[in-house]
């Protein structure tokens, strides 16, 4: 292959998705309304989907965003809308019992169906495809776990998962590193840069307004109900209700929520476009792949035939310097999984914050008069989109729409601001992965 080695100057340190997306508009100077039914904080998938669905209920809604549309995790992720819970189905059964585990699992199926419906109904150009999700076993015992999970998923949920033994793995991946795989054909991939911008456009067309460069610096509760004065860097909006969708970027004005989010850095590199024959060897079915390590790798083919390769790389907060270091680590990791790519040029490297919770479950509901949804724990492409709709239903009066509100939501002990504990957690999980 005539791949070239990356020179630092070739490398773009922004998200491939945002770099190749068409923004729906510029909302940095839009006039803030004085009073709306609902203010949504954050213009990621949670916020934009909430705004779209609140507007569809006939209510006035304004989205306020500290940066720009899709600036957060929604524009920086792997573009994988996958089935299943962050903790895995069997662990969910152990923790919550069969009935609740099935209900939680099915929410992810509903979430992908919502994305598919939005794409189909509105003819969105977001490269959406149900190419399937693939879990890859890092240790032999992980493959045994996959087999048990597949059996439970088929029997209890009717999920059409398939087990791929190591002897047949080459029909799914051009790598000999893994001990087998589990494939779920219901997983999907999409261009999340374009999806975020399209969600924004749909919200606007439904009647919402969007205000970028409008960081919420304070929320003043008016009485004991849900009304608040939402104070932003661009002015104040009075809102009858507020939905917070700030995920891994949740900060001070939302201290109660901030203490419940561990913002873990996740990093991604994207190669140059690859020849079709190479793509067909690496991931012949273009699955959304991730492995079973604690410091997991995840990868997929982009719509223009590049390999996107992501991982936690290091337990550090994303910054330009940190992203470059993580990119170097990921490049080595990519060559370990796919030796075919050891000389492939890397065109992009970036990072973002994943909003992990203590129990790695979604948390959504109402606290001190503020509605919120976050803690997607690395599975937010579909869930943020879905939970935006769910929270719109909740503020519209249907609190039963939110099945996650029943979960207890403890704060992370000792977490009052910057997450000092991440390097300690990282060292521990890294050690566990090395024992193979
Ligand atoms: C590198 C990476 C890879 C990932 N890969 C996947 C994947 O492949 N599949 C998957 O399902 N999930 C993945 N995730 C997780 C997924 O992207 C997120 O869970 C999801 O996008 C969260 O959406 P959100 O709208 O809740 O938050 P975000 O998209 O993070 O948006 C939050 C927004 O709130 C704004 N904000 C914060 N504070 C304020 C304030 N005070 N005032 C105004 N605005 C504020 C921020 O500027 C930000 O734009 C990944 C995440 C990362 C970082």
Short mmCIF file of C-alpha atoms and ligand atoms in Angstrom, two decimals, residues 41-47 64-67 71-74 76-80 214-216 245-247 249 253-254 266-268 298 352-355 376 378-382 384, ligand 1:
data_model
loop_
_atom_site.label_atom_id
_atom_site.label_comp_id
_atom_site.label_asym_id
_atom_site.label_seq_id
_atom_site.Cartn_x
_atom_site.Cartn_y
_atom_site.Cartn_z
CA UNK A 41 -29.24 24.22 27.86
CA UNK A 42 -26.73 22.63 25.44
CA UNK A 43 -26.94 22.17 21.67
CA UNK A 44 -25.84 18.54 21.46
CA UNK A 45 -28.16 15.70 20.51
CA UNK A 46 -29.96 15.84 23.90
CA UNK A 47 -30.65 19.56 23.64
CA UNK A 64 -28.76 28.21 24.64
CA UNK A 65 -25.30 26.88 23.88
CA UNK A 66 -21.99 28.04 25.39
CA UNK A 67 -20.12 27.26 22.15
CA UNK A 71 -19.50 21.50 19.67
CA UNK A 72 -19.58 18.92 22.51
CA UNK A 73 -19.46 15.13 22.47
CA UNK A 74 -22.23 14.98 19.82
CA UNK A 76 -16.80 14.46 18.39
CA UNK A 77 -17.83 10.83 18.83
CA UNK A 78 -17.37 7.61 16.87
CA UNK A 79 -20.64 7.97 14.96
CA UNK A 80 -21.89 4.64 16.27
CA UNK A 214 -24.64 31.92 25.15
CA UNK A 215 -23.16 30.18 28.21
CA UNK A 216 -25.54 29.75 31.11
CA UNK A 245 -28.42 18.58 28.35
CA UNK A 246 -24.78 19.43 29.06
CA UNK A 247 -23.42 15.88 29.50
CA UNK A 249 -19.38 19.45 29.87
CA UNK A 253 -24.33 26.53 37.44
CA UNK A 254 -25.46 22.90 37.59
CA UNK A 266 -12.00 9.73 24.86
CA UNK A 267 -9.87 10.20 21.76
CA UNK A 268 -10.12 9.42 18.07
CA UNK A 298 -13.62 1.32 18.99
CA UNK A 352 -13.92 14.87 23.83
CA UNK A 353 -15.53 14.17 27.15
CA UNK A 354 -17.66 11.12 27.85
CA UNK A 355 -20.20 11.60 30.64
CA UNK A 376 -24.92 8.12 28.65
CA UNK A 378 -20.21 6.41 25.97
CA UNK A 379 -23.51 5.30 24.43
CA UNK A 380 -25.09 8.68 23.81
CA UNK A 381 -25.38 9.01 20.03
CA UNK A 382 -28.69 7.16 20.10
CA UNK A 384 -29.08 11.51 23.76
C1 LIG B 1 -14.57 10.81 21.69
C2 LIG B 1 -15.98 10.33 21.97
C3 LIG B 1 -16.45 9.21 21.30
C4 LIG B 1 -17.76 8.76 21.52
N1 LIG B 1 -18.24 7.75 20.75
C5 LIG B 1 -19.54 7.40 20.86
C6 LIG B 1 -20.12 6.47 19.95
O1 LIG B 1 -19.50 6.03 18.99
N2 LIG B 1 -21.39 6.08 20.17
C7 LIG B 1 -22.13 6.60 21.18
O2 LIG B 1 -23.29 6.20 21.33
N3 LIG B 1 -21.64 7.55 22.01
C8 LIG B 1 -20.38 7.98 21.87
N4 LIG B 1 -19.89 8.98 22.65
C9 LIG B 1 -20.79 9.62 23.63
C10 LIG B 1 -21.76 10.59 22.94
O3 LIG B 1 -21.11 11.36 21.99
C11 LIG B 1 -22.41 11.49 24.00
O4 LIG B 1 -22.98 10.69 25.03
C12 LIG B 1 -23.52 12.36 23.45
O5 LIG B 1 -23.12 13.02 22.28
C13 LIG B 1 -23.97 13.37 24.50
O6 LIG B 1 -24.82 14.30 23.89
P1 LIG B 1 -25.35 15.53 24.71
O7 LIG B 1 -26.18 16.34 23.80
O8 LIG B 1 -25.98 15.07 25.97
O9 LIG B 1 -24.04 16.33 25.14
P2 LIG B 1 -22.95 17.12 24.26
O10 LIG B 1 -23.02 16.75 22.85
O11 LIG B 1 -21.65 16.98 24.95
O12 LIG B 1 -23.45 18.62 24.36
C14 LIG B 1 -23.41 19.34 25.57
C15 LIG B 1 -23.35 20.81 25.21
O13 LIG B 1 -23.63 21.57 26.38
C16 LIG B 1 -22.92 22.78 26.26
N5 LIG B 1 -22.83 23.40 27.58
C17 LIG B 1 -22.20 22.93 28.68
N6 LIG B 1 -22.37 23.78 29.71
C18 LIG B 1 -23.12 24.81 29.25
C19 LIG B 1 -23.60 26.01 29.83
N7 LIG B 1 -23.35 26.32 31.10
N8 LIG B 1 -24.33 26.85 29.05
C20 LIG B 1 -24.62 26.55 27.77
N9 LIG B 1 -24.16 25.43 27.16
C21 LIG B 1 -23.42 24.56 27.89
C22 LIG B 1 -21.58 22.35 25.69
O14 LIG B 1 -20.92 23.44 25.07
C23 LIG B 1 -21.99 21.26 24.71
O15 LIG B 1 -22.09 21.74 23.39
C24 LIG B 1 -18.59 9.43 22.47
C25 LIG B 1 -18.11 10.56 23.15
C26 LIG B 1 -16.80 11.01 22.90
C27 LIG B 1 -16.32 12.22 23.62
#
